[in-house]
PDB file of C-alpha atoms in Angstrom:
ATOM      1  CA  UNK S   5       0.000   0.000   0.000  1.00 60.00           C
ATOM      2  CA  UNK S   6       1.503   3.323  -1.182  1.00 80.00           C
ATOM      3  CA  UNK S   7       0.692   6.528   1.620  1.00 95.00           C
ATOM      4  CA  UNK S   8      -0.568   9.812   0.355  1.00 97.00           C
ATOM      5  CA  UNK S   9       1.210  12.200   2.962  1.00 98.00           C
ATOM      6  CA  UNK S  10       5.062  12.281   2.788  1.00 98.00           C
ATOM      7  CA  UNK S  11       7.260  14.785   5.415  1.00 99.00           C
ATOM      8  CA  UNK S  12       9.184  18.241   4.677  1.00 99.00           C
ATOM      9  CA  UNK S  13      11.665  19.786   6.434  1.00 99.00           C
ATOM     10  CA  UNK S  14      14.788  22.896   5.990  1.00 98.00           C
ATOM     11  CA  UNK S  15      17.899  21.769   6.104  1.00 98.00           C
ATOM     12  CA  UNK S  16      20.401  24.837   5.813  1.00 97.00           C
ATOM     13  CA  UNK S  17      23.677  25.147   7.413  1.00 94.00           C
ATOM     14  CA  UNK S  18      25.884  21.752   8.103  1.00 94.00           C
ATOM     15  CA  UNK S  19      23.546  21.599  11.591  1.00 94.00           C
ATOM     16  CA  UNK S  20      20.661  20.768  10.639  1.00 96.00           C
ATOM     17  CA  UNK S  21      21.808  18.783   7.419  1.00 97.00           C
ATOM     18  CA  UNK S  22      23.541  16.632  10.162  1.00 96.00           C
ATOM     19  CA  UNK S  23      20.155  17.037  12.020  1.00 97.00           C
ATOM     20  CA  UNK S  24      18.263  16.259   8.867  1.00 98.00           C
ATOM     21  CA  UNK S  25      20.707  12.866   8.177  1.00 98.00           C
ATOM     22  CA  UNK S  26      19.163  11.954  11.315  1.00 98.00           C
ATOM     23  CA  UNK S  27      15.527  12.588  10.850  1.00 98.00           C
ATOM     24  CA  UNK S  28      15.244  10.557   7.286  1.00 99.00           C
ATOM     25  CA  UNK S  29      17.340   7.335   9.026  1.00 99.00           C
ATOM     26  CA  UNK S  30      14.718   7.619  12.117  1.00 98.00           C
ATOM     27  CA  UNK S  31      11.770   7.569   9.018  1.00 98.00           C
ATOM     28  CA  UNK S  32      13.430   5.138   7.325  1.00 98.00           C
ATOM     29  CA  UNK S  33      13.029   2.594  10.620  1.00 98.00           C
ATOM     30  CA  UNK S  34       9.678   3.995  11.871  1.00 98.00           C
ATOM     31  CA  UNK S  35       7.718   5.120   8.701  1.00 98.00           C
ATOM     32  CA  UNK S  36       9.639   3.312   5.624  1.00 98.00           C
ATOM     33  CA  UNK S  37       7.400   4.005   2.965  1.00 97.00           C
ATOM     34  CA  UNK S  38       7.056   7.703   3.815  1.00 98.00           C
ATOM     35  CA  UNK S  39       9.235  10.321   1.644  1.00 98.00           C
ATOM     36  CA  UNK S  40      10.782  13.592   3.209  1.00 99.00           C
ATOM     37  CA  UNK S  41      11.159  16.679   1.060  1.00 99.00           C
ATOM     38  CA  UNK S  42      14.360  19.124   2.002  1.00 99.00           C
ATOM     39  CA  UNK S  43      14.968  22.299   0.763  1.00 99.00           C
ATOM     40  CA  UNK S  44      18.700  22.304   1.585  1.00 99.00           C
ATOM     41  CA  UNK S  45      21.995  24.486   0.644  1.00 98.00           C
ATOM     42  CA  UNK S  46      23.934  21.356  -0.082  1.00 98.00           C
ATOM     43  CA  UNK S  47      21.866  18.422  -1.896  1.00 99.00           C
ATOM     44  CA  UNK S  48      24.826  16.368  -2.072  1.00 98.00           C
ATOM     45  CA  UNK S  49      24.569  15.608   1.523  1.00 98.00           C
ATOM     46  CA  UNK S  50      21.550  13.741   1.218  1.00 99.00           C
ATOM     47  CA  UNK S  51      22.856  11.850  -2.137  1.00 98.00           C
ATOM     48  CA  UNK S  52      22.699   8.488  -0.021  1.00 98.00           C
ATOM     49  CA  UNK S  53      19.126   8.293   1.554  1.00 99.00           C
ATOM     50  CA  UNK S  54      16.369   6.795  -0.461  1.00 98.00           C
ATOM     51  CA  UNK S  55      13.558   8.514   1.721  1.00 98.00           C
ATOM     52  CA  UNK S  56      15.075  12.069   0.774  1.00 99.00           C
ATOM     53  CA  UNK S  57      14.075  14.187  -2.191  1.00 99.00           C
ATOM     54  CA  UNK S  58      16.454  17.116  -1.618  1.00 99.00           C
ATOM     55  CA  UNK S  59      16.559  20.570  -3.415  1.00 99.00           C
ATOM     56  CA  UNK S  60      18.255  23.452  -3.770  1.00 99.00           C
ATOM     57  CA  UNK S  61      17.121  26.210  -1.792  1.00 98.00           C
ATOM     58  CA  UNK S  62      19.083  29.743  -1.364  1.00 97.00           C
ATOM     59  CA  UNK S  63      16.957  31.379   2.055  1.00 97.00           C
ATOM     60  CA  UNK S  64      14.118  34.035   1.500  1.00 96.00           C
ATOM     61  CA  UNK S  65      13.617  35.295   4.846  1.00 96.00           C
ATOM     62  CA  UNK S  66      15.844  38.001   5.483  1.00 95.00           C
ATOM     63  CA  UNK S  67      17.232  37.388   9.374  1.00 94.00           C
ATOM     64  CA  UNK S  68      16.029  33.638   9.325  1.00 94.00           C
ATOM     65  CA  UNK S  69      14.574  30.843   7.108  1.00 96.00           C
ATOM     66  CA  UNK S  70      10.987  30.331   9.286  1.00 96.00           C
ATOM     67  CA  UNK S  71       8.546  31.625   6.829  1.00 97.00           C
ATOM     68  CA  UNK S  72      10.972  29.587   3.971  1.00 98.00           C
ATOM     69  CA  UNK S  73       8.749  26.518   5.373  1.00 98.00           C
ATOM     70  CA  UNK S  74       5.724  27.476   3.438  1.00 98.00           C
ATOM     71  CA  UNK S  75       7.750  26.882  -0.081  1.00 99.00           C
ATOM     72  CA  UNK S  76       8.815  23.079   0.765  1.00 99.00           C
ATOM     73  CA  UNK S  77       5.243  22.783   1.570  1.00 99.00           C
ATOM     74  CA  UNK S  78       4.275  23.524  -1.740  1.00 99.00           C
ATOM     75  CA  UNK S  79       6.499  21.408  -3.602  1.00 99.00           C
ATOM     76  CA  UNK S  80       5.348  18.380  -1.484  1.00 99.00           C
ATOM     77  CA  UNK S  81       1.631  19.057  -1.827  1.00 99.00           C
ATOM     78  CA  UNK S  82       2.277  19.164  -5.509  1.00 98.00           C
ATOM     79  CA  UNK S  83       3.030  15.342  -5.455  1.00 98.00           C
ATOM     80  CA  UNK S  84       1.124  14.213  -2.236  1.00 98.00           C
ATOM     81  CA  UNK S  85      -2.697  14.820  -0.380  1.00 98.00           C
ATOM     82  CA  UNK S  86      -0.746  15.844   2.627  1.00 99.00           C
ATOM     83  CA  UNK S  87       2.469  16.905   3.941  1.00 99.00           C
ATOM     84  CA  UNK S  88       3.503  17.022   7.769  1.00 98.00           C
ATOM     85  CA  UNK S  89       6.182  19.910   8.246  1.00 98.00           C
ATOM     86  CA  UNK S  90       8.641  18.827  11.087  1.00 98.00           C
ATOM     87  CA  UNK S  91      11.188  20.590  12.417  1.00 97.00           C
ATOM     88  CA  UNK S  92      14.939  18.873  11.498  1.00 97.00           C
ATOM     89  CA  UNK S  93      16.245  19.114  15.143  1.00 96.00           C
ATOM     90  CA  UNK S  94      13.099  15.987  15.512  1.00 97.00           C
ATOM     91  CA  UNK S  95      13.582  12.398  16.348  1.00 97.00           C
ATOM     92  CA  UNK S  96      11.183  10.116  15.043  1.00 98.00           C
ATOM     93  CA  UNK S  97      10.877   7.106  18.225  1.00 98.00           C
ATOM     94  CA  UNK S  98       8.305   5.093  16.925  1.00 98.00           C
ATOM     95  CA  UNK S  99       6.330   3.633  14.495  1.00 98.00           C
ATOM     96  CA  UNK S 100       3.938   5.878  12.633  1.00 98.00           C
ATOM     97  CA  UNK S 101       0.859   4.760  10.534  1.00 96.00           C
ATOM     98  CA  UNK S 102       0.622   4.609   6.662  1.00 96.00           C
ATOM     99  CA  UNK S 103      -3.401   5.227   7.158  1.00 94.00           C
ATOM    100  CA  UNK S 104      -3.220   8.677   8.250  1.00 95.00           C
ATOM    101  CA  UNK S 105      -5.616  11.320   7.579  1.00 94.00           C
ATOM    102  CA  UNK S 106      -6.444  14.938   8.094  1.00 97.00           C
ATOM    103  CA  UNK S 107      -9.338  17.497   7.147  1.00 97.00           C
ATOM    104  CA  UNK S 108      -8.619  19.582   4.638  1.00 98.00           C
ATOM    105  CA  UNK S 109      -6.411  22.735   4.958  1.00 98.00           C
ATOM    106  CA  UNK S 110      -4.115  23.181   8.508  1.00 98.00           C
ATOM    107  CA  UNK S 111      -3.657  20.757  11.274  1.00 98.00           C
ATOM    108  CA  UNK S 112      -2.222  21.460  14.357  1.00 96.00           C
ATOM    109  CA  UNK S 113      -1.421  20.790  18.354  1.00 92.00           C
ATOM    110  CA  UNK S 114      -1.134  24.017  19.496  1.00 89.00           C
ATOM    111  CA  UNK S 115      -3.529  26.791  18.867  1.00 92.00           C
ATOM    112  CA  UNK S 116      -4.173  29.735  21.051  1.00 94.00           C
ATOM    113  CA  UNK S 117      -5.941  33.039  20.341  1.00 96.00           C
ATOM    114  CA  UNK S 118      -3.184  35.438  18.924  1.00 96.00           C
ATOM    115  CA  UNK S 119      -3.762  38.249  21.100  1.00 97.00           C
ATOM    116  CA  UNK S 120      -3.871  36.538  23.937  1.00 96.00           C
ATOM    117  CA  UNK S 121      -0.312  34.513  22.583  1.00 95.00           C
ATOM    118  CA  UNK S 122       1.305  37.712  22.191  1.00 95.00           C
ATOM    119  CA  UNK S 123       0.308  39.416  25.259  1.00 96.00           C
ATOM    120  CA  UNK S 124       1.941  36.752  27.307  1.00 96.00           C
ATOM    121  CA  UNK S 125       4.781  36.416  25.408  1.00 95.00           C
ATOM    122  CA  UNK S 126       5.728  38.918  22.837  1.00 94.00           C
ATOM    123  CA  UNK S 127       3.088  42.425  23.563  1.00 96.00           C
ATOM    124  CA  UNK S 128       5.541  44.965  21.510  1.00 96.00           C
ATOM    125  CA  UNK S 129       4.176  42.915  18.752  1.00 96.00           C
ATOM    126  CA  UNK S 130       0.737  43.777  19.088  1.00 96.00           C
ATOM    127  CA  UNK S 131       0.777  47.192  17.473  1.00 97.00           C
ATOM    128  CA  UNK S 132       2.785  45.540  14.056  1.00 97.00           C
ATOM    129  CA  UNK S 133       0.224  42.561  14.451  1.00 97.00           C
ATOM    130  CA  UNK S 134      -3.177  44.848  14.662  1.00 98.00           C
ATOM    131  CA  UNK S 135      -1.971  46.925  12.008  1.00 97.00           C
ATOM    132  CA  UNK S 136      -1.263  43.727   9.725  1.00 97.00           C
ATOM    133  CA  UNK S 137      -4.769  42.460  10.700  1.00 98.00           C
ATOM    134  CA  UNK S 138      -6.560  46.175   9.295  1.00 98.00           C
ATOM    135  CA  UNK S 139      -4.520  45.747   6.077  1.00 98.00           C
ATOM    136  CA  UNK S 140      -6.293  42.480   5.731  1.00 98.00           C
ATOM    137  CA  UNK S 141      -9.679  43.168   6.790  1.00 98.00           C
ATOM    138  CA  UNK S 142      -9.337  40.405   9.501  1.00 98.00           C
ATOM    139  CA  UNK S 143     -10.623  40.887  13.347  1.00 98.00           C
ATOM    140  CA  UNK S 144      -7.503  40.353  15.195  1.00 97.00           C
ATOM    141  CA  UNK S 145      -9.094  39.031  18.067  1.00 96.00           C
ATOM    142  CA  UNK S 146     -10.885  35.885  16.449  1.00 95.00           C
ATOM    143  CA  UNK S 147      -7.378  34.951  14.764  1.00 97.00           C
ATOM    144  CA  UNK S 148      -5.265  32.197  16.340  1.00 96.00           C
ATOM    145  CA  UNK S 149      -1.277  31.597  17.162  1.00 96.00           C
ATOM    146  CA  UNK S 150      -0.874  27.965  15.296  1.00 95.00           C
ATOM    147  CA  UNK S 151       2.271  25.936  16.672  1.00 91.00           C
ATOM    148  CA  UNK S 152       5.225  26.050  14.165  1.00 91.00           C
ATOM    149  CA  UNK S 153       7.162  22.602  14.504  1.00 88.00           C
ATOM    150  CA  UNK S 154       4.960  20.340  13.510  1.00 96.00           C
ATOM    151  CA  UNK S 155       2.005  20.786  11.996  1.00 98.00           C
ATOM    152  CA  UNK S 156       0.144  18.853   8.567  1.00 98.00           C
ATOM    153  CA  UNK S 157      -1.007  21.207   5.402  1.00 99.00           C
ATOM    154  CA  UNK S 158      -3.547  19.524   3.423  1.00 99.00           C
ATOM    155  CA  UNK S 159      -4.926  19.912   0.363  1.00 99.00           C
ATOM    156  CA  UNK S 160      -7.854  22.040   0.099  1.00 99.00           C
ATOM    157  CA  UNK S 161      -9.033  22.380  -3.603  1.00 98.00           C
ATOM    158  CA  UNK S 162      -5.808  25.311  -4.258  1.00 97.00           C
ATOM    159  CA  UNK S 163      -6.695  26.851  -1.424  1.00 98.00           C
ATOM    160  CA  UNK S 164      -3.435  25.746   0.089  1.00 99.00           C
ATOM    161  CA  UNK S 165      -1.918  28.077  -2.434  1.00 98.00           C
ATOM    162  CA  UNK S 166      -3.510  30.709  -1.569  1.00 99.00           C
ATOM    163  CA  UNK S 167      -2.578  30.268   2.136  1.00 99.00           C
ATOM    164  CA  UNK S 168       1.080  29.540   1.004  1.00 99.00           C
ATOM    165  CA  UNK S 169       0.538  33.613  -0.773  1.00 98.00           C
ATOM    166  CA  UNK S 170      -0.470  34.975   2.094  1.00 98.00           C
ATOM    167  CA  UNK S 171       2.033  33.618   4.450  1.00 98.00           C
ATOM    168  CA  UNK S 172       4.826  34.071   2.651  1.00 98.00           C
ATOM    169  CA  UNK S 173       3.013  38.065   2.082  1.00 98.00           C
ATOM    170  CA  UNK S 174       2.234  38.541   5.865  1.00 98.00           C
ATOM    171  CA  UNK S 175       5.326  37.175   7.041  1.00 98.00           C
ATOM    172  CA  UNK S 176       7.224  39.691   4.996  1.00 98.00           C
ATOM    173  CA  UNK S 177       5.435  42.334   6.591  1.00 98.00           C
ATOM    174  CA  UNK S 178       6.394  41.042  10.023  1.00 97.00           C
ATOM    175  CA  UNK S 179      10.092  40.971   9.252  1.00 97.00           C
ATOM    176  CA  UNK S 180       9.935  44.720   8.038  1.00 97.00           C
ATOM    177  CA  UNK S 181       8.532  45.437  11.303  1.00 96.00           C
ATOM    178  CA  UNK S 182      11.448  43.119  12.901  1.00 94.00           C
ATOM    179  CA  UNK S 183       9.505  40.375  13.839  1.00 95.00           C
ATOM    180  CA  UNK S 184      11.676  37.547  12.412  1.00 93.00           C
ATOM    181  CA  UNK S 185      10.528  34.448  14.902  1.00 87.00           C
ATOM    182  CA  UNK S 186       7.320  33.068  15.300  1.00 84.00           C
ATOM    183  CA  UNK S 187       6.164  31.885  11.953  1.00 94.00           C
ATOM    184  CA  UNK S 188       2.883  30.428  14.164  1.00 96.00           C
ATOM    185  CA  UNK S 189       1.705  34.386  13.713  1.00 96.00           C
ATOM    186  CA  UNK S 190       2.143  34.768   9.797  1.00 97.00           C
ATOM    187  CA  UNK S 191      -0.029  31.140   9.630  1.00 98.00           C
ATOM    188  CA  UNK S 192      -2.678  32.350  11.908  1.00 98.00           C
ATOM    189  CA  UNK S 193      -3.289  34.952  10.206  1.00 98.00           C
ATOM    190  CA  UNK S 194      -2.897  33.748   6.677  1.00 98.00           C
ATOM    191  CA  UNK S 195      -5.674  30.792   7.659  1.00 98.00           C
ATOM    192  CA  UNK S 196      -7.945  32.886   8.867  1.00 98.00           C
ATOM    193  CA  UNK S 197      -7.690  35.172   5.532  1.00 98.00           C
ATOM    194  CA  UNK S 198      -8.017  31.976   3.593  1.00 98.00           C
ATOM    195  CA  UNK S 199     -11.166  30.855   5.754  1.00 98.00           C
ATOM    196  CA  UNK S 200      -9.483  28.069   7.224  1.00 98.00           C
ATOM    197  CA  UNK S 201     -10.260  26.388  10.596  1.00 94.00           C
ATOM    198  CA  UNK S 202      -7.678  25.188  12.422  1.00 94.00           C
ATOM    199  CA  UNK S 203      -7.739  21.493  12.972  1.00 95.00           C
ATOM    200  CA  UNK S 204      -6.302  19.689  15.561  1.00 92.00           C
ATOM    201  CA  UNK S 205      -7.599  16.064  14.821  1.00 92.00           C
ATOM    202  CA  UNK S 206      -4.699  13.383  13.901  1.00 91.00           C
ATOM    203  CA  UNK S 207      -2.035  15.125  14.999  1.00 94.00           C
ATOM    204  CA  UNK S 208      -1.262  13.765  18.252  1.00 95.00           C
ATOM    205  CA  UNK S 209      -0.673  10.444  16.606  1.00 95.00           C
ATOM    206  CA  UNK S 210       2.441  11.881  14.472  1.00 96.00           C
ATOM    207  CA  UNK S 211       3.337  14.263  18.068  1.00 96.00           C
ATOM    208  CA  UNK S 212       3.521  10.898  19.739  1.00 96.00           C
ATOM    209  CA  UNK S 213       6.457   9.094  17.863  1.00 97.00           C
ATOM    210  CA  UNK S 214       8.316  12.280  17.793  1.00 97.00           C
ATOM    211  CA  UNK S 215      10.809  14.173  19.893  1.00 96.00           C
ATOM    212  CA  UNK S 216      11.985  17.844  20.007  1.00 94.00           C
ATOM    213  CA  UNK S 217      15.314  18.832  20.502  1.00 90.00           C
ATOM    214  CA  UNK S 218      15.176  22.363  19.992  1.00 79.00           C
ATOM    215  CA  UNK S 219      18.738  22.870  18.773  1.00 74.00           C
ATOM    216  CA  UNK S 220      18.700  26.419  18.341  1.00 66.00           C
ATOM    217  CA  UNK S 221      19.455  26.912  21.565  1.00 57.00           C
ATOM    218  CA  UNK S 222      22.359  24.871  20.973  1.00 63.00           C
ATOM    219  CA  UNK S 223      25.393  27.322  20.249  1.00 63.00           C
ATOM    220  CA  UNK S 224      27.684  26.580  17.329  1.00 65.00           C
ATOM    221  CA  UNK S 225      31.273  28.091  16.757  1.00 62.00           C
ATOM    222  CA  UNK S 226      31.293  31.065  14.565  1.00 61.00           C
ATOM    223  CA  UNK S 227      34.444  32.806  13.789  1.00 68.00           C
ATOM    224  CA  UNK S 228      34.856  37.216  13.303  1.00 70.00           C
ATOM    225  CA  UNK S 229      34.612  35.762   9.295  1.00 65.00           C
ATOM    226  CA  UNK S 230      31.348  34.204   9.881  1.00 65.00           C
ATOM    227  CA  UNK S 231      29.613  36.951  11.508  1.00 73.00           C
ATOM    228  CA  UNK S 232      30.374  39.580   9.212  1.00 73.00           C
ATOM    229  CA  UNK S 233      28.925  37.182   6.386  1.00 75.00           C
ATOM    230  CA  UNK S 234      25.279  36.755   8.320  1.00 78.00           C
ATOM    231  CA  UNK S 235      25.470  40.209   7.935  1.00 84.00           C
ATOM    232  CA  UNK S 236      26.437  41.093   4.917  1.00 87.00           C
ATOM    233  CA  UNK S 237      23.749  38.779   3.758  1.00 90.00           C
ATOM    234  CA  UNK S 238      21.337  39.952   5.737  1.00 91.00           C
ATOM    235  CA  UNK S 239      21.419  43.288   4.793  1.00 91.00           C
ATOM    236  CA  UNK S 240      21.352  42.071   0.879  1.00 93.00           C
ATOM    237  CA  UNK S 241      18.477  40.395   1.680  1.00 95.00           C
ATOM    238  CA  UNK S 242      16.803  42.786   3.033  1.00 93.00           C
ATOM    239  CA  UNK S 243      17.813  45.322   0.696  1.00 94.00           C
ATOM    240  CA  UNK S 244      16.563  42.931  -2.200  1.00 94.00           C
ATOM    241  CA  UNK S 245      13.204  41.862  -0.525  1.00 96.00           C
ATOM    242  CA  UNK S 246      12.172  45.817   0.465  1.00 96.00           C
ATOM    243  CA  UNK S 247      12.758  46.543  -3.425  1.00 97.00           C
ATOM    244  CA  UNK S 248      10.501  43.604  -4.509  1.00 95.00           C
ATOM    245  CA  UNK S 249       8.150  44.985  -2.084  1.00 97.00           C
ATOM    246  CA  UNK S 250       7.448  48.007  -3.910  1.00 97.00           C
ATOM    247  CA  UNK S 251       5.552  46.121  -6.414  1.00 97.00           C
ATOM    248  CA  UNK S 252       3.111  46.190  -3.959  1.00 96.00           C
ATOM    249  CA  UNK S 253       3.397  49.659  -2.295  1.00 97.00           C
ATOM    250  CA  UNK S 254       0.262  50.387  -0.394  1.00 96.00           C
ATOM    251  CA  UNK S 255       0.243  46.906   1.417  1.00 97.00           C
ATOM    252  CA  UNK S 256       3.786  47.358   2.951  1.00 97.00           C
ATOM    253  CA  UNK S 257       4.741  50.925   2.928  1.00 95.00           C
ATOM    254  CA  UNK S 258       1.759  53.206   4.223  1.00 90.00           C
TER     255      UNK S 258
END
């Protein structure tokens, strides 16, 4: 029996290729028949695992790759029903089933209003985030926070692309306001523009076999060399997305 959901993940820098190595042997054991799409700076790494289809990917996201999510997720649902985004620092522990299935559209464990989310953890946000929620005609106190590391896009008739547009459009936004983390806000708010609900049914069985590890808050050694390069792409980046941006003037400049 062939499955109709496969997995996606990032995979840039050598940590989380290394972390991303580890992920595809763990689904290899506990989910063999399962595939695992990786947008990746260095495809060669993954040359070797059958369960990989690897691709070049240079990062969007001008400070960090969190919103870049929303593009693997569109090349998997272009082959499969569904496709569960994990995290690469994730270890898979046990066996998951072939017979999976979601509702259309997002799936997730965590959901929490969004105001409430970033009163408690993030409230200089709330004046970028209501102002966001005016330019899209959306009530920002009946949107929700979705969790970000694992969560299951399925498709919904195209409408998946149109969520993947308005992520990838609000999370812009954010990062011109310098809000870079929390992807779980540009989702939120690009489901509830899409007229998704947020479903929470069949993911517990995938949060089950997995484990976390969080590894950016594990430090890696970066010399004077490699700090000055973040930068200098940052700022090229940025420089290059706020240009693009202008194509669309009234949505991100007034």
């Amino acid at each position: 029996m062939t499955i109709d959901y496969c997995f996606c993940t990032l995979a840039l820098g050598k940590k989380y290729r290394i972390l991303t190595q580890q992920l595809a042997t763990d689904l290899a054991k506990y989910c063999p028949k399962a595939f695992i799409y990786v947008y990746t700076d260095n495809v060669n790494d993954f040359r070797s695992y059958n369960n990989v289809l690897a691709f070049k990917h240079r990062q969007q996201g001008t400070l960090l790759c969190y919103n870049d999510k929303r593009l693997v997720l569109a090349k998997a649902l272009s082959k499969f029903r569904a496709a569960i985004c994990i995290d690469a620092d994730t270890r898979i522990t046990a066996d998951i089933p072939d017979d999976l299935h979601w509702e259309p559209g997002i799936t997730v464990g965590h959901c929490k209003n969004l105001v409430e989310h970033a009163q408690k953890y993030n409230p200089e946000r709330l004046e970028s985030l209501q102002k966001l929620a005016s330019k899209l005609d959306l009530p920002l106190e009946k949107v929700n926070y979705v969790g970000e590391s694992l969560f299951v896009i399925t498709r919904d008739n195209g409408k998946e692309i149109e969520f993947f547009n308005y992520w990838g459009k609000v999370g812009r936004f954010l990062e011109f306001q310098g809000i870079h983390g929390g992807e779980g806000n540009a989702m939120g708010l690009a489901a509830a523009k899409v007229g998704w609900v947020v479903h929470c049914s069949g993911w517990e069985t995938v949060k089950q076999a997995t484990h976390h590890i969080d590894a950016s808050y594990i430090s890696t050694p970066s010399s004077s060399w490699d700090t000055w390069k973040l930068r200098l792409t940052y700022h090229s980046r940025l420089n290059f997305a706020r240009l693009k941006a202008l194509n669309d003037f009234e949505f991100f400049y007034r």
